[in-house]
Short mmCIF file of C-alpha atoms and ligand atoms in Angstrom, two decimals:
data_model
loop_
_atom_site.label_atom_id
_atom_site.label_comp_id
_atom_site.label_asym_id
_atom_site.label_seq_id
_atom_site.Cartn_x
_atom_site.Cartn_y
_atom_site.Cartn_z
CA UNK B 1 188.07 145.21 46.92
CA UNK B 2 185.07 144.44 45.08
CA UNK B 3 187.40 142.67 41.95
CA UNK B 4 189.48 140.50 44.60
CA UNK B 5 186.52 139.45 46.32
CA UNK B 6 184.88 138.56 43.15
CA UNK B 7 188.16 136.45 42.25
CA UNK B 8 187.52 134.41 45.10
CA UNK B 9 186.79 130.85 43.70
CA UNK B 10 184.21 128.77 45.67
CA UNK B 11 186.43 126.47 47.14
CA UNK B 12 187.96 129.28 48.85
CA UNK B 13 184.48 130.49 50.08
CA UNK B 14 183.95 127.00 51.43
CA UNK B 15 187.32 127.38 53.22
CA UNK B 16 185.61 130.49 54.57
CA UNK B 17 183.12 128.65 56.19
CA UNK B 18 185.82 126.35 57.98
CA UNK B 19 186.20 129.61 60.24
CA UNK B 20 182.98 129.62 61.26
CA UNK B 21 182.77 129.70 65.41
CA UNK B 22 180.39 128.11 67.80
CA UNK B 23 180.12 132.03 68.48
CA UNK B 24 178.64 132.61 65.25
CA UNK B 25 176.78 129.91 64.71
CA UNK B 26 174.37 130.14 67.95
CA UNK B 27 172.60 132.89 66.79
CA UNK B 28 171.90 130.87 63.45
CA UNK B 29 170.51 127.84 65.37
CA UNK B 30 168.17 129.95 67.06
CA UNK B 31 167.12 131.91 64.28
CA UNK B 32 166.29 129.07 61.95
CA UNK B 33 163.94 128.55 64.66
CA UNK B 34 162.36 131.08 63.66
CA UNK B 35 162.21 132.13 60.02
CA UNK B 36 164.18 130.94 57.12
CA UNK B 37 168.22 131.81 56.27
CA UNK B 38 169.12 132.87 53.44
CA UNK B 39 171.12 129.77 51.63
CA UNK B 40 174.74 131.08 52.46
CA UNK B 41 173.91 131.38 56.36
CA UNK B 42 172.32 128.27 56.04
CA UNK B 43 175.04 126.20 54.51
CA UNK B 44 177.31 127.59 56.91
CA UNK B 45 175.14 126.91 59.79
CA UNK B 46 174.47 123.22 58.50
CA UNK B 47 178.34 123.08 57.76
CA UNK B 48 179.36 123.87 61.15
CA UNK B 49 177.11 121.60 62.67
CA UNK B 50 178.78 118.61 60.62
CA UNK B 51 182.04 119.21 62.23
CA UNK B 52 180.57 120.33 65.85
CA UNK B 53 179.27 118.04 68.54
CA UNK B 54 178.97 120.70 71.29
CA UNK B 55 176.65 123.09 68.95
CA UNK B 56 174.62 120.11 67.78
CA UNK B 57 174.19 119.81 71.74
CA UNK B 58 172.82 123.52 71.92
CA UNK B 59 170.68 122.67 68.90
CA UNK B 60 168.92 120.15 70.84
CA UNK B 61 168.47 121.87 73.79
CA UNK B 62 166.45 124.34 72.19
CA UNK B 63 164.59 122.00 70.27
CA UNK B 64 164.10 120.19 73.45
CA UNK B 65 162.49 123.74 74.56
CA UNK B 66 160.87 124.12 72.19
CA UNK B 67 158.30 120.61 72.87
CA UNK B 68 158.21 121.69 76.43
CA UNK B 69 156.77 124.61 75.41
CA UNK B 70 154.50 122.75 73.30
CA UNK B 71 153.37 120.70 75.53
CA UNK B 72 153.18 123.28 78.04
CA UNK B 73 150.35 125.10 75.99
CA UNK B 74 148.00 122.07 75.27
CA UNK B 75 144.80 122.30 77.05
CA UNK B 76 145.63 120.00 79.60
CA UNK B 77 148.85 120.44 79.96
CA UNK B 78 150.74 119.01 83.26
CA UNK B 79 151.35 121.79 85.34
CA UNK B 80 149.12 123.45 87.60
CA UNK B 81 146.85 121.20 88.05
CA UNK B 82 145.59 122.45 91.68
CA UNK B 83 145.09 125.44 89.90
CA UNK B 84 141.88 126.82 89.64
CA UNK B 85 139.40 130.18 90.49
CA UNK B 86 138.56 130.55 93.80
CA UNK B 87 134.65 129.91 94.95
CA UNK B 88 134.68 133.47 95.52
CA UNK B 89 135.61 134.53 91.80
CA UNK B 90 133.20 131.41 90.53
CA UNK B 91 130.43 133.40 92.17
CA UNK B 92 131.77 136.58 90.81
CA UNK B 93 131.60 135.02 87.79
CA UNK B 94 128.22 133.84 87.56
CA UNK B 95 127.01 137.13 88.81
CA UNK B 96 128.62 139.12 86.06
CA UNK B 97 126.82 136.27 83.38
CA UNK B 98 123.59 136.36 85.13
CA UNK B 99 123.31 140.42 84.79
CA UNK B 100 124.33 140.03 81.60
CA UNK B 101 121.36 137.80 80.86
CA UNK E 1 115.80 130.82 82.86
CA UNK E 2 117.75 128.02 81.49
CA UNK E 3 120.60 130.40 79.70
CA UNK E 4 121.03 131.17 83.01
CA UNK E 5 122.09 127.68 83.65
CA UNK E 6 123.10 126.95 81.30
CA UNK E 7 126.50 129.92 81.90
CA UNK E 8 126.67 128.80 85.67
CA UNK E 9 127.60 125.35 84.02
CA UNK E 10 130.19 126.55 82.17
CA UNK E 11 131.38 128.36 84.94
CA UNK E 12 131.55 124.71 87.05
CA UNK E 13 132.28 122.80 83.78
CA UNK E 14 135.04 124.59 82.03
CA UNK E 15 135.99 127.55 84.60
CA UNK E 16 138.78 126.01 85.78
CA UNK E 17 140.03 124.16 82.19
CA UNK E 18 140.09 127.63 80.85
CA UNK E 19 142.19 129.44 83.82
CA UNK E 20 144.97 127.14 83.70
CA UNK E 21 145.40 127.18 80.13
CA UNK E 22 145.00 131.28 80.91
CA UNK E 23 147.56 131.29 83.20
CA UNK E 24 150.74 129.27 81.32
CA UNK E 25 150.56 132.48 78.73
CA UNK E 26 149.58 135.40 81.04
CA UNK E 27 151.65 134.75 84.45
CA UNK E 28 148.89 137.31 86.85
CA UNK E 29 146.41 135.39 88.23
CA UNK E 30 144.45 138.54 88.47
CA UNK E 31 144.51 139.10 84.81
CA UNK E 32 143.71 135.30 83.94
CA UNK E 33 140.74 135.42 85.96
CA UNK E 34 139.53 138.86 84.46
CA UNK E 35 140.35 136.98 81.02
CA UNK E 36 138.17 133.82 81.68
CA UNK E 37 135.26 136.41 82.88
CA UNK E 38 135.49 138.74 79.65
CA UNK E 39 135.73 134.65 77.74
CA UNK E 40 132.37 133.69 79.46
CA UNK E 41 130.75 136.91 78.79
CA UNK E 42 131.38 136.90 74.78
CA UNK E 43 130.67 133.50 74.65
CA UNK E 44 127.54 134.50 76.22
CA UNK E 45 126.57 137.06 73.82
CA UNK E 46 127.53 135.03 70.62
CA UNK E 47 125.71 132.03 72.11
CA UNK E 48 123.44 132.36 68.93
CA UNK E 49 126.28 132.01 66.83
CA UNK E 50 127.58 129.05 68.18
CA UNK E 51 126.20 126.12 66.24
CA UNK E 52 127.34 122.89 67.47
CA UNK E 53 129.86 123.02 64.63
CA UNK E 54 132.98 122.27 67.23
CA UNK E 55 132.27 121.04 70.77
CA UNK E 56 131.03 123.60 73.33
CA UNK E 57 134.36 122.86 75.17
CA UNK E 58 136.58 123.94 71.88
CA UNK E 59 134.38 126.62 71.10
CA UNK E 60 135.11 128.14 74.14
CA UNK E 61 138.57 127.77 74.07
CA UNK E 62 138.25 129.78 70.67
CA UNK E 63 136.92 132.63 72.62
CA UNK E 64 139.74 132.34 75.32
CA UNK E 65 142.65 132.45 72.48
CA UNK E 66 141.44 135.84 70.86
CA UNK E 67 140.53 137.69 74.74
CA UNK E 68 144.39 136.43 75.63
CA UNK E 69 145.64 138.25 72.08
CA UNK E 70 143.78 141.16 73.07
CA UNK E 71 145.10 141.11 76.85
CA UNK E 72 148.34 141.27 74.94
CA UNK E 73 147.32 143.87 72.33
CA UNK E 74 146.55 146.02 75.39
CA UNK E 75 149.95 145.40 77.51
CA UNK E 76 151.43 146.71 74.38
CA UNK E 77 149.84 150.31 74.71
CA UNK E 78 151.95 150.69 78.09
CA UNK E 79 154.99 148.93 77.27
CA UNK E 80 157.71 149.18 74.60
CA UNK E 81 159.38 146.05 73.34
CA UNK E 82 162.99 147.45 73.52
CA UNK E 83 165.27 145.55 74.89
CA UNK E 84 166.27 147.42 78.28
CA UNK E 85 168.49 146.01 81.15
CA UNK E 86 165.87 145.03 83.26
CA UNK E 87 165.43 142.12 80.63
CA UNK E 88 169.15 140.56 82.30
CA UNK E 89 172.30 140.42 79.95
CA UNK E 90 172.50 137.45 77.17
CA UNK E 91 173.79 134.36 79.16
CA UNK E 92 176.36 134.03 76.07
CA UNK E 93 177.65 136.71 76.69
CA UNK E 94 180.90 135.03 77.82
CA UNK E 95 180.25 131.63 77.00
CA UNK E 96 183.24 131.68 74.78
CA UNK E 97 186.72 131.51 74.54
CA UNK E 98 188.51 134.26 72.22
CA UNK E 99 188.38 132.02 69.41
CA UNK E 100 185.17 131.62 69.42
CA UNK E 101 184.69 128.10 71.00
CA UNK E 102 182.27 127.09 74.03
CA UNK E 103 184.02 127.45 77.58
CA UNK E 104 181.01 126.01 79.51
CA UNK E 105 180.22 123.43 76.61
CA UNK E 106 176.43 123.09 76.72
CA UNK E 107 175.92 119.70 78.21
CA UNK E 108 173.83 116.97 76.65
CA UNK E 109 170.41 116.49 78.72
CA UNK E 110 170.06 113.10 77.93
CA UNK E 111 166.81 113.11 76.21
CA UNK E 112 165.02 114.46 72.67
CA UNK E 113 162.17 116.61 71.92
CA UNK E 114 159.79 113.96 72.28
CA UNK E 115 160.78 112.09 75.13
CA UNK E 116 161.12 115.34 77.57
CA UNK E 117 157.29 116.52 76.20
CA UNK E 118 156.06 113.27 77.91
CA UNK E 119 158.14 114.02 81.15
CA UNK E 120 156.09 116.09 83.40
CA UNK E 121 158.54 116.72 85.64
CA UNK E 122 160.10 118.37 82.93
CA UNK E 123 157.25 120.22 81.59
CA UNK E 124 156.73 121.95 84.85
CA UNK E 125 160.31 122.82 85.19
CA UNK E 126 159.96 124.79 82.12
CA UNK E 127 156.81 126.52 83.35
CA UNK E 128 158.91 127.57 86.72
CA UNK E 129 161.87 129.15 84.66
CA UNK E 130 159.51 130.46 82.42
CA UNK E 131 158.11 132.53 85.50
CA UNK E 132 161.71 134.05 86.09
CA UNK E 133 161.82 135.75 82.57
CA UNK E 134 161.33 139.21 82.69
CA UNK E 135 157.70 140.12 81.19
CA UNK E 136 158.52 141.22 78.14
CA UNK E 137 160.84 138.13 77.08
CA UNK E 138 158.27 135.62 78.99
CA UNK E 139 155.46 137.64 76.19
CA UNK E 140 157.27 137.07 73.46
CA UNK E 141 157.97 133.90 74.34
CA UNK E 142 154.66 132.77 74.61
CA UNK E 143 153.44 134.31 71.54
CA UNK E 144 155.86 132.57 69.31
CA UNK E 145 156.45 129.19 71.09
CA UNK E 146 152.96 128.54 73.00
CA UNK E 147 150.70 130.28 70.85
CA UNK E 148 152.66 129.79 67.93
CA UNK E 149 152.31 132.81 66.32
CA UNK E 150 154.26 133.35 62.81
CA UNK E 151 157.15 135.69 63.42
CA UNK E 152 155.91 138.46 61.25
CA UNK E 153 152.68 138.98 63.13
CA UNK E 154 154.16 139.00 66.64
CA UNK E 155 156.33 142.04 65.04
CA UNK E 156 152.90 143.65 63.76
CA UNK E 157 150.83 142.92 66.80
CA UNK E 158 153.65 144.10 69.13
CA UNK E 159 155.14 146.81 66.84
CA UNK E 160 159.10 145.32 66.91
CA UNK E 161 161.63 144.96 64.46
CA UNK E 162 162.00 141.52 63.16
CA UNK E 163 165.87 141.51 64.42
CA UNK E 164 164.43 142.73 67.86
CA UNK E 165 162.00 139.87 68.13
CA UNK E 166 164.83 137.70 67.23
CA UNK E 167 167.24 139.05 69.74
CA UNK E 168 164.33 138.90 72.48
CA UNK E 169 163.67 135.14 71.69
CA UNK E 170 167.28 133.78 71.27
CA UNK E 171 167.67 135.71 74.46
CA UNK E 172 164.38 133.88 76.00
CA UNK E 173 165.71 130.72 75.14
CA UNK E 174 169.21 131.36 76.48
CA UNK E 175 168.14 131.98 79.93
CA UNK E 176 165.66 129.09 79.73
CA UNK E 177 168.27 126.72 79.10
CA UNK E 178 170.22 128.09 82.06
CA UNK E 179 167.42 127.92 84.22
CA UNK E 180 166.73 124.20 82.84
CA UNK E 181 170.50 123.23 83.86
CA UNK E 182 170.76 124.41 86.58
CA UNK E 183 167.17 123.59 87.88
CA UNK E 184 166.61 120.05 86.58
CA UNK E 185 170.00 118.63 84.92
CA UNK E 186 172.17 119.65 88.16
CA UNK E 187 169.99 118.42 90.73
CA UNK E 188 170.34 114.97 88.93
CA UNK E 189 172.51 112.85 90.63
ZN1 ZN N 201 180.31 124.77 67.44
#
């Protein structure tokens, strides 16, 4: 196994990555998210994604996530806004600094 | 006499600055208010250290970020990260066709990275799915996308293998994007 697989010329491995699915390919997306691929997951990632419209869809949607999330954890960010601590735990608060002083 | 003022003005001034940015990355109000306390009160005790070398307001914030790692440091002691079934099955799970291909293509949302940060609407959509993940994906979540935490440490801090944190987050973001769809992109016209 190990000789015929070595005999395999790189076009062939190319032709390989032709068979790559939208299946396999998800995972990859979200992974290079988060660390690097090694260069032959890569290639095939970046290779499907040059032939596939729907995946380069997915792609964006997490990157789209992704800024939310962002955005989401800036100090001011636009949510909650009526949010805040109750009088009740401000004085609870203020106690716990002033014994502490 | 005027310390003492001096910490019931932060209380007024930043109190509630610092819950709400508590309470995007730990969901129990309970726990975000204990957090800002336990903030206040270090803050108080290094006041000598703090030197006017960043605003008081950033400063603070400093002390916030490390008490919200520890609140998470502790969760850890009484929870494993495994993946169990209360975390909900991949939403990919059948997604595709036997060849591989999308069934339910993904559909395009119209917008990029940059445009839906500036949509509030948006934003807050996110922050409302984000509440349905289970605890341990909405964690993990947060740790690598809010706090931004490098991959490796959220393994160290949270003692997980680096293809478990991996499964957890493409997971995360699987059910976030059905949540999105179905919670902003259907209701659309
Ligand atoms: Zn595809």
């Amino acid at each position: 196994m190990s000789k015929n697989s070595k005999d395999l010329s790189w076009m062939a491995r190319i032709t390989r990555w032709f068979g790559v699915t939208c299946e396999d390919t998800t995972p990859l997306i979200s992974e290079l998210m988060d660390h690097n691929l090694p260069l032959g997951k890569r290639l095939r990632l970046k290779f499907h994604l040059g032939m596939c419209g729907v995946c380069r869809i997915y792609e964006k949607q997490l990157e789209i996530i992704r800024a939310l999330a962002r955005k989401l954890g800036e100090d001011d960010a636009p949510t909650q806004k009526d949010a805040g601590l109750s009088e009740q735990v401000k004085a609870r608060i203020k106690t716990a600094l002033g014994d502490q002083n | 006499m005027a310390e003492l003022l001096n910490s019931d003005l932060w209380v007024e001034q930043y109190g509630d600055m610092l819950y709400r940015y508590t309470l995007v990355r730990v969901k129990d109000p309970d726990d975000a208010e204990e957090i800002v306390q336990v903030t206040l009160l270090a803050a108080l005790q290094a006041k000598d250290s703090f030197q006017g070398r960043s605003t008081e307001k950033s400063w603070l914030f400093g002390i916030l970020k490390h008490k919200i790692l520890d609140h998470f440091r502790d969760l850890k002691k009484h929870r494993t990260y495994e993946l169990a079934s209360e975390d909900g099955p991949d939403p990919l799970e059948n997604a595709y066709l036997h060849n591989g291909q999308w069934a339910n293509a993904p559909k395009n949302w119209d917008t990029d990275p940059h445009k839906a940060a500036e949509n509030s609407q948006l934003v807050e959509a996110l922050s409302m799915c984000l509440d349905k993940l289970s605890e341990k994906f909405r964690n993990i979540f947060v740790l690598k996308e809010i706090e931004g935490l490098a991959s490796e440490e959220i393994c160290k801090e949270m003692e997980i293998q680096p293809t478990n944190l991996w499964v957890i987050l493409h997971r995360a973001r699987n059910q976030l994007r059905k949540c999105l769809e179905t919670s902003h992109w259907n209701t659309r016209k």
